[in-house]
Amino acid sequence: HEYIQVGKGRDVGLNQIAMFEAKVADGNAELALSRDIYRLGHRFDFFRMMSCYFTTVGVYFSGMIIVLMVYIFLYGRLYLAVSGLENFLFNEAELKENVPLEAALSFQLLVQLGLLVALPMLMERGLERGFYTALSEFIIMQLQLASVFFTFSLGTKTHYFGRTILHGGAKYRITGRGFVVRHEKFAENYRMYSRSHFTKGLELMILLLVYNIFGSTAKDFISYFLVTFSMWFLVGTWLFAPFLFNPSGFEWQKIVEDWGDWNKWINNKGGMGVTASKSWETWWDEEQEHLRYTGLWGRTLEVVLASRFFVYQYGVVYHLNISNQNKSFTVYALSWLVVVALLMVLKVASMGRQRFGADFQLMFRLLKGLLFVGFVSVLAALFPLMNLTVGDIFASILAFMPTGWALLQISQACRPLVMWTGLWDSVRALAQGYEYIMGVVIFTPVAILAWFPFVSEFQTRLLFNQAFSRGLQISRILAGGRKQQS
């Protein structure tokens, strides 16, 4: 007799796995907020309680603590660097030959030694199959980029678990279980990972850059590398893992098509019946859905968390040459005047787009030209008058970009109030500008790597087995031959 065997489909693509982990993280966050886990924890004995914890909410809570430790470590380093306290303590330790204090300032956190997490696995596999086999399997896992995958997965779990803890809103997410050989477009990856990985990765990257510029113990490259190498690995994983595990992610023709598709998506207006996959405005509104139903406590926490971005401006402006070593509060107040002036320029450009963009293209271009000439003229005048330097301009970008993002986050958390003031269109225009900059920053390294054919070949060998890789390469050659013949 003939028969059909039916089995459960498994998630095999990065996007499918991320969606699955997102909905499981949402469910565990809701479980952590329930009375059930509280009652179980009180009524179990110690060993059953630990078993319940590490098989349910414990995995996600522990992951969130690890990521929070990274943020606390880097923001603590940032404060020591920009406040001058690190330089003072380091000089004090050298003068008094205080070796313990000097070692503490150059201390590498144990949380960065991620290989220690693999020790239990090595011991278990070593006892079962021998330590040589365990070490071989561990090396093969690293060559297969297992560390990249699980670091990226940690970001997915932490984001959705933390957001659901703050605001609720767990929901079912469709994953799909097809055999993944299809190339995911850049716009699709951006929509899926923008808030969970890309914004956080860029934030950590700016933290590391500011610490490298202003940190005292970071002047030596070896010391800086020992302190921050795992952080840079985290940044690279969160920013570029979706493209590394994306079939044909570094194929030049796909890259060109992705760029055109992303530009079309981000510039498309939203409206009735326009889906998030077709318009940035619709997607942006859907990304704030959790803030519409959260309470006052959730909005307050969003404002408090967004306030961390003001640390950059507060610390960096006192290190600019234009400040002339002035440490008074006036310097910080004047920096806010610069922020207000930049926002006014963006507001005028937004109003000009609304009024002249459709019917008076020449007037709109003239307005943009006048704003650009005025901005360049003011900037050129500050060089001789206020001792402005090129380094000050780059440092100001690192200072003011996080401030604008903080204002965006606060505006989204206080959306009813901002809409009442009539500034919501300006907030949307500012958000679109930030999204475009983030997209360019992330897309540029991918496009540069796509120039080199061996990168695409290496990725194909990495993702697929040898037989499928050879067949895929032959199909590309045949497809190119058909195009030439046509």
GROMACS .gro file of C-alpha atoms in nm:
model
  486
    1HIS     CA    1   0.000   0.000   0.000
    2GLU     CA    2   0.115   0.351  -0.070
    3TYR     CA    3   0.131   0.597   0.215
    4ILE     CA    4   0.225   0.959   0.279
    5GLN     CA    5   0.434   1.057   0.581
    6VAL     CA    6   0.355   1.403   0.711
    7GLY     CA    7   0.598   1.586   0.939
    8LYS     CA    8   0.602   1.927   1.101
    9GLY     CA    9   0.783   2.188   0.897
   10ARG     CA   10   1.086   2.351   1.055
   11ASP     CA   11   1.206   2.708   1.027
   12VAL     CA   12   1.518   2.714   0.810
   13GLY     CA   13   1.558   3.083   0.717
   14LEU     CA   14   1.688   3.360   0.942
   15ASN     CA   15   1.370   3.565   0.901
   16GLN     CA   16   1.151   3.265   0.983
   17ILE     CA   17   1.358   3.181   1.290
   18ALA     CA   18   1.351   3.546   1.403
   19MET     CA   19   0.972   3.561   1.376
   20PHE     CA   20   0.938   3.235   1.568
   21GLU     CA   21   1.168   3.357   1.844
   22ALA     CA   22   0.985   3.690   1.854
   23LYS     CA   23   0.646   3.534   1.922
   24VAL     CA   24   0.793   3.293   2.179
   25ALA     CA   25   0.966   3.586   2.352
   26ASP     CA   26   0.635   3.776   2.354
   27GLY     CA   27   0.463   3.479   2.514
   28ASN     CA   28   0.730   3.440   2.782
   29ALA     CA   29   0.708   3.811   2.863
   30GLU     CA   30   0.333   3.779   2.917
   31LEU     CA   31   0.401   3.468   3.128
   32ALA     CA   32   0.649   3.664   3.339
   33LEU     CA   33   0.377   3.921   3.410
   34SER     CA   34   0.118   3.659   3.506
   35ARG     CA   35   0.025   3.528   3.850
   36ASP     CA   36   0.083   3.170   3.736
   37ILE     CA   37   0.462   3.188   3.727
   38TYR     CA   38   0.455   3.369   4.063
   39ARG     CA   39   0.250   3.094   4.225
   40LEU     CA   40   0.462   2.819   4.073
   41GLY     CA   41   0.779   2.982   4.196
   42HIS     CA   42   0.643   3.004   4.551
   43ARG     CA   43   0.513   2.648   4.568
   44PHE     CA   44   0.796   2.458   4.397
   45ASP     CA   45   1.096   2.334   4.587
   46PHE     CA   46   1.431   2.487   4.492
   47PHE     CA   47   1.530   2.239   4.221
   48ARG     CA   48   1.188   2.234   4.050
   49MET     CA   49   1.176   2.613   4.074
   50MET     CA   50   1.512   2.643   3.895
   51SER     CA   51   1.400   2.390   3.634
   52CYS     CA   52   1.081   2.589   3.574
   53TYR     CA   53   1.276   2.916   3.559
   54PHE     CA   54   1.539   2.806   3.306
   55THR     CA   55   1.290   2.626   3.083
   56THR     CA   56   1.051   2.924   3.061
   57VAL     CA   57   1.119   3.291   3.136
   58GLY     CA   58   1.474   3.243   3.268
   59VAL     CA   59   1.636   3.213   2.925
   60TYR     CA   60   1.488   3.544   2.812
   61PHE     CA   61   1.543   3.725   3.140
   62SER     CA   62   1.907   3.616   3.153
   63GLY     CA   63   1.958   3.728   2.793
   64MET     CA   64   1.808   4.067   2.872
   65ILE     CA   65   2.041   4.104   3.171
   66ILE     CA   66   2.343   4.028   2.948
   67VAL     CA   67   2.244   4.298   2.697
   68LEU     CA   68   2.170   4.546   2.976
   69MET     CA   69   2.517   4.480   3.120
   70VAL     CA   70   2.668   4.575   2.784
   71TYR     CA   71   2.475   4.903   2.785
   72ILE     CA   72   2.563   4.979   3.149
   73PHE     CA   73   2.930   4.906   3.084
   74LEU     CA   74   2.952   5.125   2.774
   75TYR     CA   75   2.750   5.415   2.916
   76GLY     CA   76   2.961   5.401   3.231
   77ARG     CA   77   3.275   5.415   3.017
   78LEU     CA   78   3.124   5.701   2.817
   79TYR     CA   79   3.053   5.900   3.134
   80LEU     CA   80   3.407   5.845   3.265
   81ALA     CA   81   3.554   5.950   2.929
   82VAL     CA   82   3.355   6.266   2.853
   83SER     CA   83   3.347   6.390   3.213
   84GLY     CA   84   3.726   6.376   3.243
   85LEU     CA   85   3.703   6.151   3.547
   86GLU     CA   86   3.874   5.864   3.368
   87ASN     CA   87   4.170   6.083   3.271
   88PHE     CA   88   4.197   6.218   3.626
   89LEU     CA   89   4.186   5.873   3.787
   90PHE     CA   90   4.429   5.729   3.534
   91ASN     CA   91   4.684   6.008   3.592
   92GLU     CA   92   4.635   5.978   3.967
   93ALA     CA   93   4.703   5.605   3.951
   94GLU     CA   94   5.021   5.658   3.748
   95LEU     CA   95   5.155   5.931   3.978
   96LYS     CA   96   5.094   5.733   4.296
   97GLU     CA   97   5.179   5.401   4.130
   98ASN     CA   98   4.841   5.267   4.233
   99VAL     CA   99   4.849   4.939   4.040
  100PRO     CA  100   4.505   4.810   4.155
  101LEU     CA  101   4.331   5.132   4.045
  102GLU     CA  102   4.511   5.129   3.710
  103ALA     CA  103   4.414   4.766   3.657
  104ALA     CA  104   4.053   4.844   3.747
  105LEU     CA  105   4.038   5.124   3.490
  106SER     CA  106   4.174   4.894   3.220
  107PHE     CA  107   3.963   4.600   3.336
  108GLN     CA  108   3.791   4.384   3.080
  109LEU     CA  109   3.453   4.269   3.204
  110LEU     CA  110   3.408   3.897   3.243
  111VAL     CA  111   3.078   3.935   3.060
  112GLN     CA  112   3.286   3.995   2.745
  113LEU     CA  113   3.450   3.653   2.769
  114GLY     CA  114   3.170   3.490   2.576
  115LEU     CA  115   3.368   3.172   2.521
  116LEU     CA  116   3.319   3.092   2.889
  117VAL     CA  117   2.952   3.029   2.812
  118ALA     CA  118   3.062   2.744   2.585
  119LEU     CA  119   3.257   2.567   2.860
  120PRO     CA  120   2.956   2.365   2.991
  121MET     CA  121   2.889   2.243   2.638
  122LEU     CA  122   3.254   2.148   2.591
  123MET     CA  123   3.258   1.959   2.921
  124GLU     CA  124   2.936   1.774   2.838
  125ARG     CA  125   3.048   1.676   2.487
  126GLY     CA  126   3.393   1.590   2.619
  127LEU     CA  127   3.257   1.349   2.876
  128GLU     CA  128   3.026   1.189   2.620
  129ARG     CA  129   3.250   1.161   2.314
  130GLY     CA  130   3.598   1.269   2.422
  131PHE     CA  131   3.757   1.611   2.453
  132TYR     CA  132   3.926   1.596   2.113
  133THR     CA  133   3.589   1.541   1.944
  134ALA     CA  134   3.430   1.814   2.157
  135LEU     CA  135   3.703   2.063   2.064
  136SER     CA  136   3.671   1.970   1.694
  137GLU     CA  137   3.294   2.022   1.702
  138PHE     CA  138   3.340   2.357   1.877
  139ILE     CA  139   3.585   2.478   1.612
  140ILE     CA  140   3.351   2.363   1.333
  141MET     CA  141   3.065   2.554   1.499
  142GLN     CA  142   3.271   2.873   1.494
  143LEU     CA  143   3.363   2.821   1.128
  144GLN     CA  144   2.991   2.779   1.053
  145LEU     CA  145   2.930   3.120   1.220
  146ALA     CA  146   2.729   2.974   1.505
  147SER     CA  147   2.846   3.260   1.730
  148VAL     CA  148   2.711   3.514   1.480
  149PHE     CA  149   2.374   3.341   1.464
  150PHE     CA  150   2.325   3.303   1.839
  151THR     CA  151   2.443   3.659   1.910
  152PHE     CA  152   2.189   3.786   1.659
  153SER     CA  153   1.924   3.560   1.814
  154LEU     CA  154   2.002   3.710   2.154
  155GLY     CA  155   1.911   4.054   2.018
  156THR     CA  156   1.578   3.925   1.885
  157LYS     CA  157   1.479   3.764   2.215
  158THR     CA  158   1.587   4.063   2.423
  159HIS     CA  159   1.403   4.321   2.213
  160TYR     CA  160   1.064   4.150   2.202
  161PHE     CA  161   1.082   4.025   2.561
  162GLY     CA  162   1.169   4.371   2.693
  163ARG     CA  163   0.911   4.555   2.482
  164THR     CA  164   0.632   4.319   2.587
  165ILE     CA  165   0.734   4.353   2.953
  166LEU     CA  166   0.702   4.731   2.924
  167HIS     CA  167   0.392   4.762   2.707
  168GLY     CA  168   0.233   4.420   2.655
  169GLY     CA  169   0.088   4.345   2.314
  170ALA     CA  170   0.204   3.989   2.245
  171LYS     CA  171   0.067   3.858   1.918
  172TYR     CA  172   0.098   3.566   1.681
  173ARG     CA  173   0.350   3.613   1.402
  174ILE     CA  174   0.331   3.418   1.077
  175THR     CA  175   0.665   3.253   1.005
  176GLY     CA  176   0.613   3.023   0.706
  177ARG     CA  177   0.815   2.705   0.673
  178GLY     CA  178   0.917   2.692   0.310
  179PHE     CA  179   1.260   2.583   0.187
  180VAL     CA  180   1.450   2.909   0.191
  181VAL     CA  181   1.655   2.978  -0.121
  182ARG     CA  182   1.483   3.305  -0.207
  183HIS     CA  183   1.672   3.631  -0.168
  184GLU     CA  184   1.513   3.866   0.087
  185LYS     CA  185   1.518   4.227  -0.026
  186PHE     CA  186   1.695   4.494   0.174
  187ALA     CA  187   1.367   4.673   0.248
  188GLU     CA  188   1.221   4.353   0.395
  189ASN     CA  189   1.522   4.299   0.619
  190TYR     CA  190   1.514   4.664   0.722
  191ARG     CA  191   1.148   4.644   0.819
  192MET     CA  192   1.202   4.327   1.018
  193TYR     CA  193   1.520   4.418   1.207
  194SER     CA  194   1.526   4.798   1.219
  195ARG     CA  195   1.404   4.837   1.577
  196SER     CA  196   1.524   4.507   1.720
  197HIS     CA  197   1.883   4.515   1.590
  198PHE     CA  198   1.981   4.802   1.361
  199THR     CA  199   1.904   5.098   1.590
  200LYS     CA  200   2.063   4.924   1.888
  201GLY     CA  201   2.368   4.825   1.684
  202LEU     CA  202   2.417   5.182   1.562
  203GLU     CA  203   2.376   5.313   1.917
  204LEU     CA  204   2.649   5.080   2.044
  205MET     CA  205   2.869   5.177   1.747
  206ILE     CA  206   2.840   5.548   1.833
  207LEU     CA  207   2.915   5.466   2.197
  208LEU     CA  208   3.232   5.283   2.096
  209LEU     CA  209   3.341   5.563   1.860
  210VAL     CA  210   3.290   5.835   2.122
  211TYR     CA  211   3.478   5.630   2.380
  212ASN     CA  212   3.761   5.574   2.133
  213ILE     CA  213   3.789   5.948   2.068
  214PHE     CA  214   3.762   6.082   2.422
  215GLY     CA  215   3.863   5.787   2.641
  216SER     CA  216   4.202   5.800   2.817
  217THR     CA  217   4.263   5.426   2.842
  218ALA     CA  218   4.153   5.382   2.481
  219LYS     CA  219   4.450   5.568   2.330
  220ASP     CA  220   4.648   5.247   2.302
  221PHE     CA  221   4.498   5.026   2.031
  222ILE     CA  222   4.575   4.702   2.212
  223SER     CA  223   4.405   4.822   2.533
  224TYR     CA  224   4.107   4.951   2.336
  225PHE     CA  225   4.079   4.623   2.147
  226LEU     CA  226   4.095   4.410   2.462
  227VAL     CA  227   3.823   4.617   2.627
  228THR     CA  228   3.586   4.647   2.331
  229PHE     CA  229   3.647   4.361   2.088
  230SER     CA  230   3.338   4.166   2.198
  231MET     CA  231   3.130   4.487   2.175
  232TRP     CA  232   3.241   4.539   1.815
  233PHE     CA  233   3.155   4.176   1.742
  234LEU     CA  234   2.807   4.241   1.884
  235VAL     CA  235   2.770   4.555   1.670
  236GLY     CA  236   2.881   4.379   1.351
  237THR     CA  237   2.651   4.086   1.417
  238TRP     CA  238   2.343   4.296   1.485
  239LEU     CA  239   2.401   4.515   1.180
  240PHE     CA  240   2.509   4.267   0.913
  241ALA     CA  241   2.403   3.913   1.012
  242PRO     CA  242   2.071   3.941   0.815
  243PHE     CA  243   2.270   4.000   0.495
  244LEU     CA  244   2.528   3.733   0.573
  245PHE     CA  245   2.257   3.466   0.610
  246ASN     CA  246   2.052   3.600   0.318
  247PRO     CA  247   2.084   3.392  -0.004
  248SER     CA  248   2.254   3.600  -0.276
  249GLY     CA  249   2.300   3.874  -0.017
  250PHE     CA  250   2.623   3.997  -0.181
  251GLU     CA  251   2.533   3.951  -0.547
  252TRP     CA  252   2.574   4.284  -0.725
  253GLN     CA  253   2.262   4.263  -0.942
  254LYS     CA  254   2.051   4.185  -0.635
  255ILE     CA  255   2.212   4.476  -0.450
  256VAL     CA  256   2.118   4.720  -0.728
  257GLU     CA  257   1.759   4.594  -0.731
  258ASP     CA  258   1.740   4.613  -0.350
  259TRP     CA  259   1.854   4.974  -0.350
  260GLY     CA  260   1.588   5.077  -0.600
  261ASP     CA  261   1.320   4.886  -0.411
  262TRP     CA  262   1.422   5.041  -0.078
  263ASN     CA  263   1.421   5.395  -0.221
  264LYS     CA  264   1.075   5.338  -0.366
  265TRP     CA  265   0.950   5.202  -0.033
  266ILE     CA  266   1.086   5.478   0.189
  267ASN     CA  267   0.959   5.759  -0.036
  268ASN     CA  268   0.613   5.611  -0.091
  269LYS     CA  269   0.331   5.789   0.090
  270GLY     CA  270   0.099   5.596   0.318
  271GLY     CA  271  -0.277   5.608   0.317
  272MET     CA  272  -0.592   5.404   0.314
  273GLY     CA  273  -0.523   5.048   0.198
  274VAL     CA  274  -0.145   5.095   0.160
  275THR     CA  275   0.036   4.812   0.337
  276ALA     CA  276   0.359   4.836   0.538
  277SER     CA  277   0.548   4.648   0.267
  278LYS     CA  278   0.462   4.922   0.016
  279SER     CA  279   0.507   5.240   0.220
  280TRP     CA  280   0.746   5.358   0.491
  281GLU     CA  281   0.480   5.580   0.649
  282THR     CA  282   0.243   5.286   0.703
  283TRP     CA  283   0.525   5.074   0.845
  284TRP     CA  284   0.636   5.355   1.076
  285ASP     CA  285   0.285   5.395   1.215
  286GLU     CA  286   0.255   5.019   1.271
  287GLU     CA  287   0.588   5.013   1.456
  288GLN     CA  288   0.437   5.246   1.717
  289GLU     CA  289   0.129   5.032   1.769
  290HIS     CA  290   0.250   4.915   2.111
  291LEU     CA  291   0.260   5.278   2.231
  292ARG     CA  292  -0.105   5.340   2.145
  293TYR     CA  293  -0.235   5.091   2.400
  294THR     CA  294   0.026   5.130   2.672
  295GLY     CA  295  -0.049   5.315   2.995
  296LEU     CA  296   0.103   5.619   3.158
  297TRP     CA  297   0.369   5.406   3.325
  298GLY     CA  298   0.480   5.263   2.990
  299ARG     CA  299   0.501   5.608   2.828
  300THR     CA  300   0.696   5.743   3.125
  301LEU     CA  301   0.949   5.460   3.101
  302GLU     CA  302   0.989   5.522   2.728
  303VAL     CA  303   1.070   5.889   2.798
  304VAL     CA  304   1.317   5.793   3.073
  305LEU     CA  305   1.492   5.535   2.851
  306ALA     CA  306   1.511   5.780   2.559
  307SER     CA  307   1.678   6.039   2.785
  308ARG     CA  308   2.000   5.838   2.780
  309PHE     CA  309   2.075   5.982   2.435
  310PHE     CA  310   2.117   6.330   2.583
  311VAL     CA  311   2.439   6.212   2.752
  312TYR     CA  312   2.627   6.236   2.421
  313GLN     CA  313   2.552   6.604   2.369
  314TYR     CA  314   2.611   6.694   2.733
  315GLY     CA  315   2.954   6.533   2.734
  316VAL     CA  316   3.088   6.602   2.386
  317VAL     CA  317   3.012   6.977   2.356
  318TYR     CA  318   3.262   7.058   2.633
  319HIS     CA  319   3.540   6.887   2.434
  320LEU     CA  320   3.491   7.099   2.121
  321ASN     CA  321   3.757   7.357   2.032
  322ILE     CA  322   3.482   7.612   1.979
  323SER     CA  323   3.399   7.596   2.352
  324ASN     CA  324   3.752   7.728   2.442
  325GLN     CA  325   3.775   7.495   2.746
  326ASN     CA  326   3.473   7.669   2.902
  327LYS     CA  327   3.303   7.429   3.147
  328SER     CA  328   3.005   7.647   3.239
  329PHE     CA  329   2.643   7.552   3.181
  330THR     CA  330   2.621   7.824   2.916
  331VAL     CA  331   2.803   7.602   2.667
  332TYR     CA  332   2.541   7.330   2.706
  333ALA     CA  333   2.259   7.585   2.676
  334LEU     CA  334   2.410   7.725   2.356
  335SER     CA  335   2.432   7.372   2.214
  336TRP     CA  336   2.055   7.346   2.255
  337LEU     CA  337   2.018   7.666   2.053
  338VAL     CA  338   2.203   7.487   1.773
  339VAL     CA  339   1.961   7.194   1.801
  340VAL     CA  340   1.662   7.430   1.787
  341ALA     CA  341   1.809   7.609   1.484
  342LEU     CA  342   1.859   7.280   1.300
  343LEU     CA  343   1.504   7.174   1.380
  344MET     CA  344   1.374   7.508   1.251
  345VAL     CA  345   1.562   7.458   0.923
  346LEU     CA  346   1.409   7.111   0.889
  347LYS     CA  347   1.066   7.255   0.968
  348VAL     CA  348   1.101   7.521   0.697
  349ALA     CA  349   1.210   7.254   0.447
  350SER     CA  350   0.914   7.034   0.544
  351MET     CA  351   0.669   7.323   0.506
  352GLY     CA  352   0.824   7.409   0.171
  353ARG     CA  353   0.781   7.050   0.053
  354GLN     CA  354   0.412   7.054   0.151
  355ARG     CA  355   0.342   7.393  -0.006
  356PHE     CA  356   0.562   7.395  -0.316
  357GLY     CA  357   0.664   7.030  -0.364
  358ALA     CA  358   0.386   6.926  -0.599
  359ASP     CA  359   0.300   7.231  -0.808
  360PHE     CA  360   0.602   7.462  -0.770
  361GLN     CA  361   0.911   7.245  -0.808
  362LEU     CA  362   1.129   7.543  -0.900
  363MET     CA  363   1.027   7.736  -0.587
  364PHE     CA  364   1.094   7.432  -0.368
  365ARG     CA  365   1.438   7.378  -0.519
  366LEU     CA  366   1.515   7.748  -0.475
  367LEU     CA  367   1.413   7.726  -0.109
  368LYS     CA  368   1.637   7.423  -0.053
  369GLY     CA  369   1.923   7.602  -0.228
  370LEU     CA  370   1.885   7.910  -0.006
  371LEU     CA  371   1.880   7.698   0.308
  372PHE     CA  372   2.191   7.509   0.198
  373VAL     CA  373   2.380   7.829   0.108
  374GLY     CA  374   2.282   7.987   0.440
  375PHE     CA  375   2.394   7.682   0.636
  376VAL     CA  376   2.731   7.665   0.456
  377SER     CA  377   2.783   8.042   0.501
  378VAL     CA  378   2.724   8.025   0.877
  379LEU     CA  379   2.951   7.722   0.904
  380ALA     CA  380   3.227   7.896   0.705
  381ALA     CA  381   3.200   8.208   0.923
  382LEU     CA  382   3.245   8.003   1.241
  383PHE     CA  383   3.589   7.875   1.131
  384PRO     CA  384   3.775   8.209   1.168
  385LEU     CA  385   3.545   8.370   1.425
  386MET     CA  386   3.500   8.089   1.680
  387ASN     CA  387   3.801   7.863   1.603
  388LEU     CA  388   3.579   7.588   1.464
  389THR     CA  389   3.765   7.285   1.328
  390VAL     CA  390   3.678   6.992   1.104
  391GLY     CA  391   3.710   6.765   1.406
  392ASP     CA  392   3.445   6.973   1.582
  393ILE     CA  393   3.204   6.906   1.295
  394PHE     CA  394   3.244   6.528   1.320
  395ALA     CA  395   3.223   6.542   1.700
  396SER     CA  396   2.906   6.754   1.672
  397ILE     CA  397   2.749   6.489   1.449
  398LEU     CA  398   2.819   6.228   1.717
  399ALA     CA  399   2.669   6.463   1.976
  400PHE     CA  400   2.357   6.593   1.801
  401MET     CA  401   2.243   6.285   1.609
  402PRO     CA  402   2.156   6.095   1.931
  403THR     CA  403   1.981   6.407   2.062
  404GLY     CA  404   1.752   6.417   1.759
  405TRP     CA  405   1.678   6.046   1.799
  406ALA     CA  406   1.591   6.103   2.166
  407LEU     CA  407   1.349   6.381   2.068
  408LEU     CA  408   1.191   6.143   1.817
  409GLN     CA  409   1.145   5.869   2.076
  410ILE     CA  410   0.995   6.112   2.327
  411SER     CA  411   0.762   6.255   2.062
  412GLN     CA  412   0.638   5.907   1.974
  413ALA     CA  413   0.579   5.824   2.340
  414CYS     CA  414   0.386   6.153   2.380
  415ARG     CA  415   0.206   6.125   2.047
  416PRO     CA  416  -0.135   6.263   2.159
  417LEU     CA  417   0.031   6.576   2.296
  418VAL     CA  418   0.249   6.625   1.987
  419MET     CA  419  -0.050   6.581   1.755
  420TRP     CA  420  -0.241   6.837   1.957
  421THR     CA  421   0.040   7.091   1.903
  422GLY     CA  422   0.034   7.024   1.527
  423LEU     CA  423   0.399   6.912   1.506
  424TRP     CA  424   0.337   6.550   1.413
  425ASP     CA  425   0.410   6.604   1.043
  426SER     CA  426   0.748   6.751   1.137
  427VAL     CA  427   0.820   6.453   1.361
  428ARG     CA  428   0.736   6.217   1.073
  429ALA     CA  429   0.964   6.411   0.835
  430LEU     CA  430   1.250   6.401   1.088
  431ALA     CA  431   1.195   6.028   1.142
  432GLN     CA  432   1.207   5.965   0.768
  433GLY     CA  433   1.538   6.148   0.747
  434TYR     CA  434   1.684   5.935   1.025
  435GLU     CA  435   1.558   5.616   0.862
  436TYR     CA  436   1.720   5.715   0.533
  437ILE     CA  437   2.054   5.785   0.703
  438MET     CA  438   2.043   5.452   0.889
  439GLY     CA  439   1.961   5.269   0.569
  440VAL     CA  440   2.256   5.426   0.385
  441VAL     CA  441   2.497   5.352   0.671
  442ILE     CA  442   2.394   4.985   0.678
  443PHE     CA  443   2.363   4.941   0.301
  444THR     CA  444   2.700   5.096   0.206
  445PRO     CA  445   2.929   4.821   0.350
  446VAL     CA  446   2.707   4.553   0.196
  447ALA     CA  447   2.729   4.722  -0.144
  448ILE     CA  448   3.109   4.756  -0.116
  449LEU     CA  449   3.147   4.385  -0.036
  450ALA     CA  450   2.920   4.302  -0.330
  451TRP     CA  451   3.180   4.456  -0.565
  452PHE     CA  452   3.406   4.157  -0.498
  453PRO     CA  453   3.275   3.836  -0.661
  454PHE     CA  454   3.455   3.604  -0.418
  455VAL     CA  455   3.239   3.734  -0.129
  456SER     CA  456   2.921   3.610  -0.296
  457GLU     CA  457   3.083   3.275  -0.375
  458PHE     CA  458   3.202   3.234  -0.017
  459GLN     CA  459   2.853   3.312   0.114
  460THR     CA  460   2.695   3.056  -0.120
  461ARG     CA  461   2.937   2.786  -0.001
  462LEU     CA  462   2.866   2.887   0.358
  463LEU     CA  463   2.486   2.872   0.335
  464PHE     CA  464   2.438   2.566   0.114
  465ASN     CA  465   2.605   2.230   0.069
  466GLN     CA  466   2.861   2.174  -0.205
  467ALA     CA  467   2.626   2.009  -0.456
  468PHE     CA  468   2.364   2.284  -0.426
  469SER     CA  469   2.630   2.556  -0.441
  470ARG     CA  470   2.768   2.410  -0.765
  471GLY     CA  471   2.420   2.389  -0.915
  472LEU     CA  472   2.346   2.748  -0.813
  473GLN     CA  473   2.665   2.875  -0.975
  474ILE     CA  474   2.590   2.681  -1.297
  475SER     CA  475   2.237   2.827  -1.306
  476ARG     CA  476   2.383   3.179  -1.277
  477ILE     CA  477   2.619   3.111  -1.569
  478LEU     CA  478   2.332   2.976  -1.784
  479ALA     CA  479   2.111   3.272  -1.689
  480GLY     CA  480   2.388   3.512  -1.795
  481GLY     CA  481   2.425   3.326  -2.127
  482ARG     CA  482   2.053   3.353  -2.197
  483LYS     CA  483   2.061   3.728  -2.129
  484GLN     CA  484   2.350   3.775  -2.374
  485GLN     CA  485   2.173   3.571  -2.643
  486SER     CA  486   1.852   3.770  -2.599
   0.00000   0.00000   0.00000
